[in-house]
PDB file of C-alpha atoms and ligand atoms in Angstrom:
ATOM      1  CA  UNK A   1     -86.928 130.683-114.586  1.00 80.00           C
ATOM      2  CA  UNK A   2     -86.794 132.160-111.095  1.00 96.00           C
ATOM      3  CA  UNK A   3     -83.675 130.215-110.158  1.00 97.00           C
ATOM      4  CA  UNK A   4     -82.066 131.102-106.838  1.00 97.00           C
ATOM      5  CA  UNK A   5     -78.492 132.080-107.616  1.00 97.00           C
ATOM      6  CA  UNK A   6     -77.416 133.407-104.219  1.00 97.00           C
ATOM      7  CA  UNK A   7     -78.538 132.930-100.643  1.00 97.00           C
ATOM      8  CA  UNK A   8     -77.192 134.895 -97.704  1.00 96.00           C
ATOM      9  CA  UNK A   9     -78.051 135.102 -94.035  1.00 96.00           C
ATOM     10  CA  UNK A  10     -78.131 138.821 -93.259  1.00 95.00           C
ATOM     11  CA  UNK A  11     -78.942 138.422 -89.565  1.00 93.00           C
ATOM     12  CA  UNK A  12     -80.552 135.763 -87.409  1.00 91.00           C
ATOM     13  CA  UNK A  13     -83.800 134.867 -89.223  1.00 92.00           C
ATOM     14  CA  UNK A  14     -83.252 137.425 -92.007  1.00 96.00           C
ATOM     15  CA  UNK A  15     -82.410 135.916 -95.402  1.00 97.00           C
ATOM     16  CA  UNK A  16     -81.480 137.428 -98.769  1.00 97.00           C
ATOM     17  CA  UNK A  17     -82.253 135.486-101.950  1.00 98.00           C
ATOM     18  CA  UNK A  18     -81.015 136.608-105.357  1.00 98.00           C
ATOM     19  CA  UNK A  19     -83.198 135.234-108.118  1.00 98.00           C
ATOM     20  CA  UNK A  20     -82.887 135.175-111.899  1.00 97.00           C
ATOM     21  CA  UNK A  21     -85.867 137.164-113.192  1.00 97.00           C
ATOM     22  CA  UNK A  22     -84.772 139.244-116.215  1.00 97.00           C
ATOM     23  CA  UNK A  23     -88.208 140.547-117.177  1.00 97.00           C
ATOM     24  CA  UNK A  24     -88.911 141.768-113.649  1.00 98.00           C
ATOM     25  CA  UNK A  25     -85.387 143.194-113.245  1.00 98.00           C
ATOM     26  CA  UNK A  26     -85.754 145.159-116.505  1.00 97.00           C
ATOM     27  CA  UNK A  27     -88.869 146.979-115.242  1.00 97.00           C
ATOM     28  CA  UNK A  28     -88.230 147.197-111.491  1.00 97.00           C
ATOM     29  CA  UNK A  29     -87.886 150.593-109.817  1.00 97.00           C
ATOM     30  CA  UNK A  30     -87.364 151.597-106.177  1.00 97.00           C
ATOM     31  CA  UNK A  31     -90.508 150.891-104.154  1.00 96.00           C
ATOM     32  CA  UNK A  32     -91.804 148.058-106.346  1.00 97.00           C
ATOM     33  CA  UNK A  33     -92.621 144.678-104.851  1.00 96.00           C
ATOM     34  CA  UNK A  34     -93.175 141.133-106.105  1.00 96.00           C
ATOM     35  CA  UNK A  35     -95.497 138.335-105.029  1.00 95.00           C
ATOM     36  CA  UNK A  36     -93.536 135.148-104.383  1.00 96.00           C
ATOM     37  CA  UNK A  37     -94.877 131.600-104.466  1.00 95.00           C
ATOM     38  CA  UNK A  38     -92.158 129.320-103.082  1.00 93.00           C
ATOM     39  CA  UNK A  39     -93.638 125.936-104.025  1.00 92.00           C
ATOM     40  CA  UNK A  40     -96.763 124.601-105.682  1.00 89.00           C
ATOM     41  CA  UNK A  41     -99.677 125.347-103.303  1.00 87.00           C
ATOM     42  CA  UNK A  42     -97.548 127.726-101.188  1.00 89.00           C
ATOM     43  CA  UNK A  43     -99.025 130.965 -99.930  1.00 89.00           C
ATOM     44  CA  UNK A  44     -98.390 134.148-101.910  1.00 92.00           C
ATOM     45  CA  UNK A  45     -95.863 136.379-100.122  1.00 93.00           C
ATOM     46  CA  UNK A  46     -95.486 140.068-101.054  1.00 94.00           C
ATOM     47  CA  UNK A  47     -91.849 141.218-100.777  1.00 95.00           C
ATOM     48  CA  UNK A  48     -90.261 144.520-101.730  1.00 96.00           C
ATOM     49  CA  UNK A  49     -87.467 144.264-104.294  1.00 97.00           C
ATOM     50  CA  UNK A  50     -84.399 145.173-102.237  1.00 97.00           C
ATOM     51  CA  UNK A  51     -81.927 145.232-105.112  1.00 97.00           C
ATOM     52  CA  UNK A  52     -81.974 144.883-108.892  1.00 97.00           C
ATOM     53  CA  UNK A  53     -79.189 144.031-111.297  1.00 97.00           C
ATOM     54  CA  UNK A  54     -80.620 144.912-114.700  1.00 96.00           C
ATOM     55  CA  UNK A  55     -77.499 143.754-116.555  1.00 97.00           C
ATOM     56  CA  UNK A  56     -77.408 140.320-114.942  1.00 97.00           C
ATOM     57  CA  UNK A  57     -81.222 140.110-114.948  1.00 97.00           C
ATOM     58  CA  UNK A  58     -81.672 139.310-111.283  1.00 97.00           C
ATOM     59  CA  UNK A  59     -83.433 140.712-108.245  1.00 98.00           C
ATOM     60  CA  UNK A  60     -82.711 140.355-104.531  1.00 98.00           C
ATOM     61  CA  UNK A  61     -85.390 139.847-101.889  1.00 98.00           C
ATOM     62  CA  UNK A  62     -84.651 140.230 -98.181  1.00 97.00           C
ATOM     63  CA  UNK A  63     -87.171 138.801 -95.743  1.00 96.00           C
ATOM     64  CA  UNK A  64     -87.627 137.862 -92.129  1.00 94.00           C
ATOM     65  CA  UNK A  65     -88.574 134.247 -91.472  1.00 93.00           C
ATOM     66  CA  UNK A  66     -91.545 134.868 -89.195  1.00 88.00           C
ATOM     67  CA  UNK A  67     -94.400 132.596 -90.281  1.00 86.00           C
ATOM     68  CA  UNK A  68     -94.922 129.300 -92.084  1.00 87.00           C
ATOM     69  CA  UNK A  69     -94.582 130.741 -95.596  1.00 89.00           C
ATOM     70  CA  UNK A  70     -91.462 132.850 -95.040  1.00 92.00           C
ATOM     71  CA  UNK A  71     -89.828 129.906 -93.244  1.00 93.00           C
ATOM     72  CA  UNK A  72     -90.721 127.704 -96.220  1.00 93.00           C
ATOM     73  CA  UNK A  73     -89.148 130.272 -98.559  1.00 95.00           C
ATOM     74  CA  UNK A  74     -86.059 130.381 -96.352  1.00 95.00           C
ATOM     75  CA  UNK A  75     -85.589 126.626 -96.793  1.00 95.00           C
ATOM     76  CA  UNK A  76     -84.977 126.981-100.535  1.00 96.00           C
ATOM     77  CA  UNK A  77     -81.347 126.831-101.587  1.00 96.00           C
ATOM     78  CA  UNK A  78     -79.124 128.023-104.427  1.00 97.00           C
ATOM     79  CA  UNK A  79     -79.949 126.112-107.619  1.00 97.00           C
ATOM     80  CA  UNK A  80     -83.610 125.622-106.693  1.00 97.00           C
ATOM     81  CA  UNK A  81     -86.430 127.505-108.420  1.00 96.00           C
ATOM     82  CA  UNK A  82     -89.346 129.491-107.086  1.00 96.00           C
ATOM     83  CA  UNK A  83     -92.687 128.156-108.242  1.00 95.00           C
ATOM     84  CA  UNK A  84     -93.752 131.621-109.302  1.00 95.00           C
ATOM     85  CA  UNK A  85     -92.805 135.273-109.096  1.00 96.00           C
ATOM     86  CA  UNK A  86     -95.178 138.068-110.096  1.00 95.00           C
ATOM     87  CA  UNK A  87     -94.060 141.633-110.570  1.00 94.00           C
ATOM     88  CA  UNK A  88     -92.957 144.309-110.437  1.00 97.00           C
ATOM     89  CA  UNK A  89     -96.088 145.393-108.548  1.00 96.00           C
ATOM     90  CA  UNK A  90     -97.225 148.533-106.761  1.00 96.00           C
ATOM     91  CA  UNK A  91     -96.507 152.156-107.465  1.00 96.00           C
ATOM     92  CA  UNK A  92     -92.811 152.996-107.598  1.00 97.00           C
ATOM     93  CA  UNK A  93     -91.417 155.580-105.186  1.00 97.00           C
ATOM     94  CA  UNK A  94     -91.650 159.127-106.458  1.00 96.00           C
ATOM     95  CA  UNK A  95     -88.024 160.135-106.902  1.00 97.00           C
ATOM     96  CA  UNK A  96     -86.918 163.719-107.442  1.00 97.00           C
ATOM     97  CA  UNK A  97     -84.250 166.105-106.220  1.00 98.00           C
ATOM     98  CA  UNK A  98     -85.909 167.293-103.010  1.00 97.00           C
ATOM     99  CA  UNK A  99     -82.693 168.564-101.414  1.00 97.00           C
ATOM    100  CA  UNK A 100     -82.153 166.623 -98.198  1.00 97.00           C
ATOM    101  CA  UNK A 101     -83.934 163.320 -97.588  1.00 98.00           C
ATOM    102  CA  UNK A 102     -83.782 161.376 -94.327  1.00 98.00           C
ATOM    103  CA  UNK A 103     -84.243 157.625 -94.917  1.00 98.00           C
ATOM    104  CA  UNK A 104     -85.218 155.632 -91.830  1.00 98.00           C
ATOM    105  CA  UNK A 105     -85.214 151.831 -91.645  1.00 98.00           C
ATOM    106  CA  UNK A 106     -86.359 149.827 -88.626  1.00 97.00           C
ATOM    107  CA  UNK A 107     -85.380 146.143 -88.390  1.00 96.00           C
ATOM    108  CA  UNK A 108     -85.988 144.285 -91.631  1.00 95.00           C
ATOM    109  CA  UNK A 109     -87.530 147.506 -92.983  1.00 96.00           C
ATOM    110  CA  UNK A 110     -83.906 148.592 -93.609  1.00 97.00           C
ATOM    111  CA  UNK A 111     -84.007 146.354 -96.701  1.00 97.00           C
ATOM    112  CA  UNK A 112     -86.892 148.393 -98.148  1.00 96.00           C
ATOM    113  CA  UNK A 113     -85.115 151.665 -97.504  1.00 97.00           C
ATOM    114  CA  UNK A 114     -81.955 150.617 -99.368  1.00 98.00           C
ATOM    115  CA  UNK A 115     -83.272 150.959-102.986  1.00 98.00           C
ATOM    116  CA  UNK A 116     -85.059 154.205-102.156  1.00 98.00           C
ATOM    117  CA  UNK A 117     -81.956 155.748-100.552  1.00 98.00           C
ATOM    118  CA  UNK A 118     -79.957 154.696-103.610  1.00 98.00           C
ATOM    119  CA  UNK A 119     -82.460 156.249-106.048  1.00 98.00           C
ATOM    120  CA  UNK A 120     -82.701 159.447-103.982  1.00 98.00           C
ATOM    121  CA  UNK A 121     -78.908 159.776-104.013  1.00 98.00           C
ATOM    122  CA  UNK A 122     -78.796 159.182-107.795  1.00 97.00           C
ATOM    123  CA  UNK A 123     -81.384 161.966-108.207  1.00 98.00           C
ATOM    124  CA  UNK A 124     -78.980 164.397-106.530  1.00 98.00           C
ATOM    125  CA  UNK A 125     -80.335 164.430-102.978  1.00 98.00           C
ATOM    126  CA  UNK A 126     -78.233 164.632 -99.843  1.00 97.00           C
ATOM    127  CA  UNK A 127     -79.292 161.433 -98.087  1.00 98.00           C
ATOM    128  CA  UNK A 128     -79.108 160.994 -94.315  1.00 98.00           C
ATOM    129  CA  UNK A 129     -79.740 157.474 -93.007  1.00 98.00           C
ATOM    130  CA  UNK A 130     -81.088 156.328 -89.659  1.00 98.00           C
ATOM    131  CA  UNK A 131     -81.094 152.572 -89.023  1.00 98.00           C
ATOM    132  CA  UNK A 132     -82.581 150.994 -85.913  1.00 98.00           C
ATOM    133  CA  UNK A 133     -82.795 147.443 -84.625  1.00 97.00           C
ATOM    134  CA  UNK A 134     -83.218 145.482 -81.427  1.00 96.00           C
ATOM    135  CA  UNK A 135     -79.498 144.804 -81.204  1.00 96.00           C
ATOM    136  CA  UNK A 136     -76.290 144.940 -83.245  1.00 95.00           C
ATOM    137  CA  UNK A 137     -76.945 141.518 -84.802  1.00 94.00           C
ATOM    138  CA  UNK A 138     -80.098 142.818 -86.504  1.00 96.00           C
ATOM    139  CA  UNK A 139     -78.542 145.860 -88.204  1.00 96.00           C
ATOM    140  CA  UNK A 140     -78.386 144.905 -91.882  1.00 97.00           C
ATOM    141  CA  UNK A 141     -76.919 146.605 -94.983  1.00 97.00           C
ATOM    142  CA  UNK A 142     -74.824 149.050 -92.964  1.00 97.00           C
ATOM    143  CA  UNK A 143     -71.926 148.915 -95.463  1.00 97.00           C
ATOM    144  CA  UNK A 144     -74.201 149.431 -98.468  1.00 97.00           C
ATOM    145  CA  UNK A 145     -76.063 152.338 -96.865  1.00 98.00           C
ATOM    146  CA  UNK A 146     -72.916 154.016 -95.595  1.00 97.00           C
ATOM    147  CA  UNK A 147     -71.794 154.309 -99.245  1.00 97.00           C
ATOM    148  CA  UNK A 148     -75.054 156.087-100.101  1.00 97.00           C
ATOM    149  CA  UNK A 149     -75.686 158.233 -97.040  1.00 97.00           C
ATOM    150  CA  UNK A 150     -73.638 161.336 -96.317  1.00 94.00           C
ATOM    151  CA  UNK A 151     -74.355 160.679 -92.645  1.00 97.00           C
ATOM    152  CA  UNK A 152     -75.551 157.383 -91.183  1.00 98.00           C
ATOM    153  CA  UNK A 153     -76.916 157.087 -87.633  1.00 98.00           C
ATOM    154  CA  UNK A 154     -77.471 153.761 -85.940  1.00 98.00           C
ATOM    155  CA  UNK A 155     -79.620 153.023 -82.919  1.00 98.00           C
ATOM    156  CA  UNK A 156     -80.142 149.792 -81.017  1.00 97.00           C
ATOM    157  CA  UNK A 157     -82.801 149.154 -78.388  1.00 97.00           C
ATOM    158  CA  UNK A 158     -80.248 147.412 -76.117  1.00 96.00           C
ATOM    159  CA  UNK A 159     -77.286 149.780 -76.691  1.00 95.00           C
ATOM    160  CA  UNK A 160     -75.192 146.971 -78.233  1.00 96.00           C
ATOM    161  CA  UNK A 161     -74.253 149.241 -81.170  1.00 95.00           C
ATOM    162  CA  UNK A 162     -74.600 152.908 -82.039  1.00 95.00           C
ATOM    163  CA  UNK A 163     -76.831 155.068 -79.894  1.00 95.00           C
ATOM    164  CA  UNK A 164     -79.123 153.394 -77.353  1.00 97.00           C
ATOM    165  CA  UNK A 165     -82.747 154.054 -78.196  1.00 97.00           C
ATOM    166  CA  UNK A 166     -85.194 154.143 -81.077  1.00 98.00           C
ATOM    167  CA  UNK A 167     -84.837 155.624 -84.551  1.00 98.00           C
ATOM    168  CA  UNK A 168     -87.090 158.465 -83.419  1.00 98.00           C
ATOM    169  CA  UNK A 169     -84.493 159.460 -80.788  1.00 98.00           C
ATOM    170  CA  UNK A 170     -81.929 160.055 -83.537  1.00 97.00           C
ATOM    171  CA  UNK A 171     -84.496 161.806 -85.734  1.00 98.00           C
ATOM    172  CA  UNK A 172     -85.586 164.081 -82.885  1.00 98.00           C
ATOM    173  CA  UNK A 173     -81.924 164.903 -82.186  1.00 97.00           C
ATOM    174  CA  UNK A 174     -81.346 165.881 -85.827  1.00 96.00           C
ATOM    175  CA  UNK A 175     -84.477 168.041 -85.993  1.00 97.00           C
ATOM    176  CA  UNK A 176     -83.714 169.754 -82.676  1.00 96.00           C
ATOM    177  CA  UNK A 177     -80.190 170.500 -83.905  1.00 93.00           C
ATOM    178  CA  UNK A 178     -81.648 172.242 -86.969  1.00 91.00           C
ATOM    179  CA  UNK A 179     -84.057 174.154 -84.702  1.00 89.00           C
ATOM    180  CA  UNK A 180     -81.116 175.585 -82.729  1.00 89.00           C
ATOM    181  CA  UNK A 181     -78.911 176.231 -85.753  1.00 86.00           C
ATOM    182  CA  UNK A 182     -78.821 179.360 -87.868  1.00 84.00           C
ATOM    183  CA  UNK A 183     -77.254 177.782 -90.958  1.00 87.00           C
ATOM    184  CA  UNK A 184     -78.777 174.284 -91.384  1.00 87.00           C
ATOM    185  CA  UNK A 185     -82.160 173.470 -92.883  1.00 91.00           C
ATOM    186  CA  UNK A 186     -84.856 170.931 -92.180  1.00 95.00           C
ATOM    187  CA  UNK A 187     -84.959 167.957 -94.563  1.00 95.00           C
ATOM    188  CA  UNK A 188     -87.468 168.265 -97.383  1.00 97.00           C
ATOM    189  CA  UNK A 189     -88.559 164.631 -97.023  1.00 98.00           C
ATOM    190  CA  UNK A 190     -88.477 161.826 -94.481  1.00 98.00           C
ATOM    191  CA  UNK A 191     -88.946 158.296 -95.814  1.00 98.00           C
ATOM    192  CA  UNK A 192     -89.556 155.555 -93.227  1.00 98.00           C
ATOM    193  CA  UNK A 193     -90.073 151.780 -93.348  1.00 98.00           C
ATOM    194  CA  UNK A 194     -90.320 149.436 -90.387  1.00 97.00           C
ATOM    195  CA  UNK A 195     -92.824 148.249 -87.819  1.00 96.00           C
ATOM    196  CA  UNK A 196     -96.165 150.088 -87.842  1.00 97.00           C
ATOM    197  CA  UNK A 197     -95.485 151.633 -84.406  1.00 97.00           C
ATOM    198  CA  UNK A 198     -92.205 153.034 -85.732  1.00 98.00           C
ATOM    199  CA  UNK A 199     -93.776 154.546 -88.859  1.00 98.00           C
ATOM    200  CA  UNK A 200     -96.543 156.021 -86.684  1.00 98.00           C
ATOM    201  CA  UNK A 201     -94.018 157.525 -84.233  1.00 98.00           C
ATOM    202  CA  UNK A 202     -91.874 158.944 -87.062  1.00 98.00           C
ATOM    203  CA  UNK A 203     -94.945 160.479 -88.734  1.00 98.00           C
ATOM    204  CA  UNK A 204     -96.158 162.048 -85.482  1.00 98.00           C
ATOM    205  CA  UNK A 205     -92.749 163.608 -84.910  1.00 98.00           C
ATOM    206  CA  UNK A 206     -92.330 164.998 -88.440  1.00 98.00           C
ATOM    207  CA  UNK A 207     -95.889 166.373 -88.365  1.00 98.00           C
ATOM    208  CA  UNK A 208     -94.791 168.706 -85.557  1.00 97.00           C
ATOM    209  CA  UNK A 209     -92.126 170.053 -87.907  1.00 96.00           C
ATOM    210  CA  UNK A 210     -94.338 170.050 -91.049  1.00 97.00           C
ATOM    211  CA  UNK A 211     -91.904 167.759 -92.902  1.00 98.00           C
ATOM    212  CA  UNK A 212     -93.363 165.672 -95.731  1.00 98.00           C
ATOM    213  CA  UNK A 213     -93.136 162.004 -94.713  1.00 98.00           C
ATOM    214  CA  UNK A 214     -93.636 158.866 -96.784  1.00 98.00           C
ATOM    215  CA  UNK A 215     -94.067 155.409 -95.258  1.00 98.00           C
ATOM    216  CA  UNK A 216     -94.280 151.988 -96.891  1.00 97.00           C
ATOM    217  CA  UNK A 217     -97.173 149.965 -95.489  1.00 96.00           C
ATOM    218  CA  UNK A 218     -97.238 146.201 -95.016  1.00 91.00           C
ATOM    219  CA  UNK A 219    -100.885 145.092 -94.749  1.00 92.00           C
ATOM    220  CA  UNK A 220    -101.841 141.506 -95.564  1.00 91.00           C
ATOM    221  CA  UNK A 221    -101.835 141.059 -99.348  1.00 91.00           C
ATOM    222  CA  UNK A 222    -103.225 138.192-101.419  1.00 89.00           C
ATOM    223  CA  UNK A 223    -103.406 138.819-105.157  1.00 89.00           C
ATOM    224  CA  UNK A 224    -101.299 142.005-105.111  1.00 90.00           C
ATOM    225  CA  UNK A 225    -103.242 143.426-108.041  1.00 90.00           C
ATOM    226  CA  UNK A 226    -106.186 145.280-106.487  1.00 92.00           C
ATOM    227  CA  UNK A 227    -108.723 142.441-106.817  1.00 92.00           C
ATOM    228  CA  UNK A 228    -109.218 140.958-103.337  1.00 92.00           C
ATOM    229  CA  UNK A 229    -109.359 143.984-101.030  1.00 93.00           C
ATOM    230  CA  UNK A 230    -107.285 142.343 -98.285  1.00 93.00           C
ATOM    231  CA  UNK A 231    -104.651 145.097 -98.339  1.00 95.00           C
ATOM    232  CA  UNK A 232    -107.079 147.951 -97.720  1.00 96.00           C
ATOM    233  CA  UNK A 233    -105.812 150.800 -95.589  1.00 97.00           C
ATOM    234  CA  UNK A 234    -107.335 154.153 -94.685  1.00 97.00           C
ATOM    235  CA  UNK A 235    -105.471 157.218 -95.878  1.00 98.00           C
ATOM    236  CA  UNK A 236    -106.971 160.680 -95.342  1.00 97.00           C
ATOM    237  CA  UNK A 237    -110.247 158.926 -94.483  1.00 96.00           C
ATOM    238  CA  UNK A 238    -110.375 157.148 -97.851  1.00 97.00           C
ATOM    239  CA  UNK A 239    -110.047 153.425 -98.477  1.00 97.00           C
ATOM    240  CA  UNK A 240    -106.922 152.676-100.496  1.00 97.00           C
ATOM    241  CA  UNK A 241    -105.450 149.403-101.692  1.00 97.00           C
ATOM    242  CA  UNK A 242    -101.795 149.240-100.687  1.00 96.00           C
ATOM    243  CA  UNK A 243    -100.926 146.882-103.553  1.00 95.00           C
ATOM    244  CA  UNK A 244    -101.952 149.284-106.316  1.00 96.00           C
ATOM    245  CA  UNK A 245    -102.361 152.731-104.702  1.00 96.00           C
ATOM    246  CA  UNK A 246     -99.238 152.176-102.549  1.00 94.00           C
ATOM    247  CA  UNK A 247     -97.533 150.613-100.740  1.00 96.00           C
ATOM    248  CA  UNK A 248     -96.166 154.100-100.033  1.00 97.00           C
ATOM    249  CA  UNK A 249     -98.414 156.752 -98.560  1.00 98.00           C
ATOM    250  CA  UNK A 250     -98.201 160.102 -96.811  1.00 98.00           C
ATOM    251  CA  UNK A 251     -97.492 159.128 -93.197  1.00 98.00           C
ATOM    252  CA  UNK A 252     -99.403 162.142 -91.874  1.00 98.00           C
ATOM    253  CA  UNK A 253    -102.613 160.820 -93.420  1.00 98.00           C
ATOM    254  CA  UNK A 254    -102.408 157.071 -92.660  1.00 98.00           C
ATOM    255  CA  UNK A 255    -104.697 155.479 -90.062  1.00 98.00           C
ATOM    256  CA  UNK A 256    -101.955 153.451 -88.351  1.00 98.00           C
ATOM    257  CA  UNK A 257    -104.206 152.215 -85.529  1.00 97.00           C
ATOM    258  CA  UNK A 258    -106.574 150.589 -88.013  1.00 96.00           C
ATOM    259  CA  UNK A 259    -103.620 149.014 -89.877  1.00 96.00           C
ATOM    260  CA  UNK A 260    -102.180 147.600 -86.642  1.00 96.00           C
ATOM    261  CA  UNK A 261    -105.592 146.247 -85.609  1.00 93.00           C
ATOM    262  CA  UNK A 262    -106.011 144.442 -88.942  1.00 92.00           C
ATOM    263  CA  UNK A 263    -102.475 142.994 -88.746  1.00 90.00           C
ATOM    264  CA  UNK A 264    -103.079 141.811 -85.158  1.00 89.00           C
ATOM    265  CA  UNK A 265    -106.280 140.013 -86.116  1.00 82.00           C
ATOM    266  CA  UNK A 266    -104.366 137.971 -88.716  1.00 70.00           C
ATOM    267  CA  UNK A 267    -101.625 137.204 -86.173  1.00 70.00           C
ATOM    268  CA  UNK A 268    -104.230 135.800 -83.776  1.00 64.00           C
ATOM    269  CA  UNK A 269    -105.641 133.580 -86.543  1.00 64.00           C
ATOM    270  CA  UNK A 270    -102.175 132.289 -87.413  1.00 64.00           C
ATOM    271  CA  UNK A 271    -101.436 131.524 -83.756  1.00 62.00           C
ATOM    272  CA  UNK A 272    -104.784 129.660 -83.449  1.00 58.00           C
ATOM    273  CA  UNK A 273    -103.825 127.441 -86.376  1.00 52.00           C
ATOM    274  CA  UNK A 274    -100.640 126.592 -84.440  1.00 46.00           C
ATOM    275  CA  UNK A 275     -98.622 126.651 -87.644  1.00 51.00           C
ATOM    276  CA  UNK A 276     -95.280 124.953 -87.189  1.00 50.00           C
ATOM    277  CA  UNK A 277     -92.052 125.428 -89.120  1.00 46.00           C
ATOM    278  CA  UNK A 278     -92.204 123.637 -92.461  1.00 57.00           C
ATOM    279  CA  UNK A 279     -89.800 120.780 -93.097  1.00 47.00           C
ATOM    280  CA  UNK A 280     -87.905 120.328 -96.315  1.00 44.00           C
ATOM    281  CA  UNK A 281     -89.247 117.395 -98.294  1.00 39.00           C
TER     282      UNK A 281
HETATM  283  P1  NAD B   1     -88.319 145.770 -84.469  1.00 61.50           P
HETATM  284  O1  NAD B   1     -89.603 145.561 -83.757  1.00 61.50           O
HETATM  285  O2  NAD B   1     -87.106 145.107 -83.942  1.00 61.50           O
HETATM  286  O3  NAD B   1     -88.098 147.358 -84.564  1.00 61.50           O
HETATM  287  C1  NAD B   1     -87.051 147.881 -85.356  1.00 61.50           C
HETATM  288  C2  NAD B   1     -86.764 149.284 -84.901  1.00 61.50           C
HETATM  289  O4  NAD B   1     -87.900 150.111 -85.112  1.00 61.50           O
HETATM  290  C3  NAD B   1     -86.437 149.439 -83.438  1.00 61.50           C
HETATM  291  O5  NAD B   1     -85.120 149.076 -83.156  1.00 61.50           O
HETATM  292  C4  NAD B   1     -86.709 150.917 -83.226  1.00 61.50           C
HETATM  293  O6  NAD B   1     -85.615 151.730 -83.589  1.00 61.50           O
HETATM  294  C5  NAD B   1     -87.864 151.170 -84.166  1.00 61.50           C
HETATM  295  N1  NAD B   1     -89.092 151.201 -83.380  1.00 61.50           N
HETATM  296  C6  NAD B   1     -89.789 150.137 -82.903  1.00 61.50           C
HETATM  297  N2  NAD B   1     -90.837 150.571 -82.165  1.00 61.50           N
HETATM  298  C7  NAD B   1     -90.785 151.925 -82.168  1.00 61.50           C
HETATM  299  C8  NAD B   1     -91.565 152.951 -81.582  1.00 61.50           C
HETATM  300  N3  NAD B   1     -92.644 152.674 -80.835  1.00 61.50           N
HETATM  301  N4  NAD B   1     -91.208 154.229 -81.793  1.00 61.50           N
HETATM  302  C9  NAD B   1     -90.142 154.538 -82.545  1.00 61.50           C
HETATM  303  N5  NAD B   1     -89.359 153.610 -83.136  1.00 61.50           N
HETATM  304  C10 NAD B   1     -89.664 152.335 -82.935  1.00 61.50           C
HETATM  305  O7  NAD B   1     -88.457 145.410 -85.973  1.00 61.50           O
HETATM  306  P2  NAD B   1     -88.423 143.961 -86.610  1.00 61.50           P
HETATM  307  O8  NAD B   1     -88.638 142.900 -85.581  1.00 61.50           O
HETATM  308  O9  NAD B   1     -87.297 143.840 -87.533  1.00 61.50           O
HETATM  309  O10 NAD B   1     -89.750 143.991 -87.419  1.00 61.50           O
HETATM  310  C11 NAD B   1     -89.809 144.720 -88.539  1.00 61.50           C
HETATM  311  C12 NAD B   1     -91.248 145.065 -88.757  1.00 61.50           C
HETATM  312  O11 NAD B   1     -91.273 145.807 -89.940  1.00 61.50           O
HETATM  313  C13 NAD B   1     -92.175 143.873 -88.907  1.00 61.50           C
HETATM  314  O12 NAD B   1     -93.300 144.145 -88.111  1.00 61.50           O
HETATM  315  C14 NAD B   1     -92.519 143.898 -90.369  1.00 61.50           C
HETATM  316  O13 NAD B   1     -93.856 143.497 -90.603  1.00 61.50           O
HETATM  317  C15 NAD B   1     -92.334 145.348 -90.700  1.00 61.50           C
HETATM  318  N6  NAD B   1     -91.958 145.531 -92.082  1.00 61.50           N
HETATM  319  C16 NAD B   1     -92.580 146.485 -92.739  1.00 61.50           C
HETATM  320  C17 NAD B   1     -92.312 146.646 -94.059  1.00 61.50           C
HETATM  321  C18 NAD B   1     -93.044 147.667 -94.783  1.00 61.50           C
HETATM  322  O14 NAD B   1     -93.060 147.642 -95.996  1.00 61.50           O
HETATM  323  N7  NAD B   1     -93.630 148.598 -94.076  1.00 61.50           N
HETATM  324  C19 NAD B   1     -91.369 145.887 -94.694  1.00 61.50           C
HETATM  325  C20 NAD B   1     -90.695 144.948 -93.964  1.00 61.50           C
HETATM  326  C21 NAD B   1     -91.017 144.776 -92.647  1.00 61.50           C
HETATM  327 FE1  FES B   2    -105.665 142.139-103.012  1.00 61.50          FE
HETATM  328 FE2  FES B   2    -104.381 144.421-102.701  1.00 61.50          FE
HETATM  329  S1  FES B   2    -103.675 142.456-102.249  1.00 61.50           S
HETATM  330  S2  FES B   2    -106.406 144.129-103.370  1.00 61.50           S
END
C-alpha cells in the first residue's frame, strides 16, 4: 500500500509524487487533502491532492521541500512506500456552474488550483487562470492549466516570464478592463491559493468589486481530523478548524494577519531547533 509509482521534479525544490492509494482515489474530490507520514516516527504532513486517477487508483501530491519533514518526503523514491496516508480529508470545494471563475495560483499554490480549475471547467464554467511565481523556473503545471483555462495569464516577480509583477497586477488589469467595457462581465467567483500575503491581497482587491472569493488556508495541522485545534483560524470572527471546516473559506471574512502571525511563530520555533536536511538511511 501507498507505493510511490512516479516521482517528478516540477521545479527546483518542488516535487510531485504519484502514490498507489485506491481507496483514497475512489473518494477524492477537488479541494480534499491527505495527511502523509513518510517513515515510522515521521511528522504528519497535510498535502492537498493535486491529481487523482480513479481508474488506476492513484493520487498525486505536489509539495515544496521547505522543512525537515518535506525534505524527508522528497528523499523517497519510486518503488518505496509511505508509512501512512490518511484521507481524503477536509471539505471538498463547492463546485457549480457559476459562469466565469478566475483561478489564481501563487508559487506551489498552483498545484492546489489545478484540481479546482479542472472541476470548475467540467461543471461548465469559463475558467480564467492567473499563475504567479518568483521566476520562470517556479511556474508549474502551465501545460495542464492551459488545457483547462480559456485564458491563462502568467506573472513573474523578476520578469523572467510572462508579465512582470504579482498575480494581483494581472487580476487588477482584468477587473479594470471589465469596468471600462460595455459587453464583458465580472467573474462570479475568484479562487486563490498561495502565500498568505497573496490570498490577503487578492481578497482585498476582489472585495472592492464585490466578487465572491474563496481561498485555501494552510495553517499548521497535526491530526487533520478536528481533534487537536492546531489548525484554528478566525473567519468572520468565529474560530474554525481548517482541517474539517475548510481548508477553503470566504477570503473576505478570513483574519489573514492572525493566520500569518501563527505561521510565523512556528517558523521561529523550527529555526531555533536548527533542523537540518535529513539524510537517507
Ligand atoms: P512565493 O512567495 O514565491 O509567491 C508566489 C506568488 O504569489 C508571487 O510570484 C506573486 O505573484 C504572489 N504574491 C506573493 N506576495 C504577494 C503579495 N503581497 N501580493 C500579491 N501577490 C503576491 O510563493 P512560494 O515561495 O511558492 O510559496 C508558496 C506559499 O504558498 C508558501 O508560503 C506555502 O505555505 C503556501 N501554500 C499555501 C497553500 C494553501 O493551501 N493555501 C498550499 C501550498 C502552499
Ligand atoms: Fe487538528 Fe485541525 S489539524 S484540529
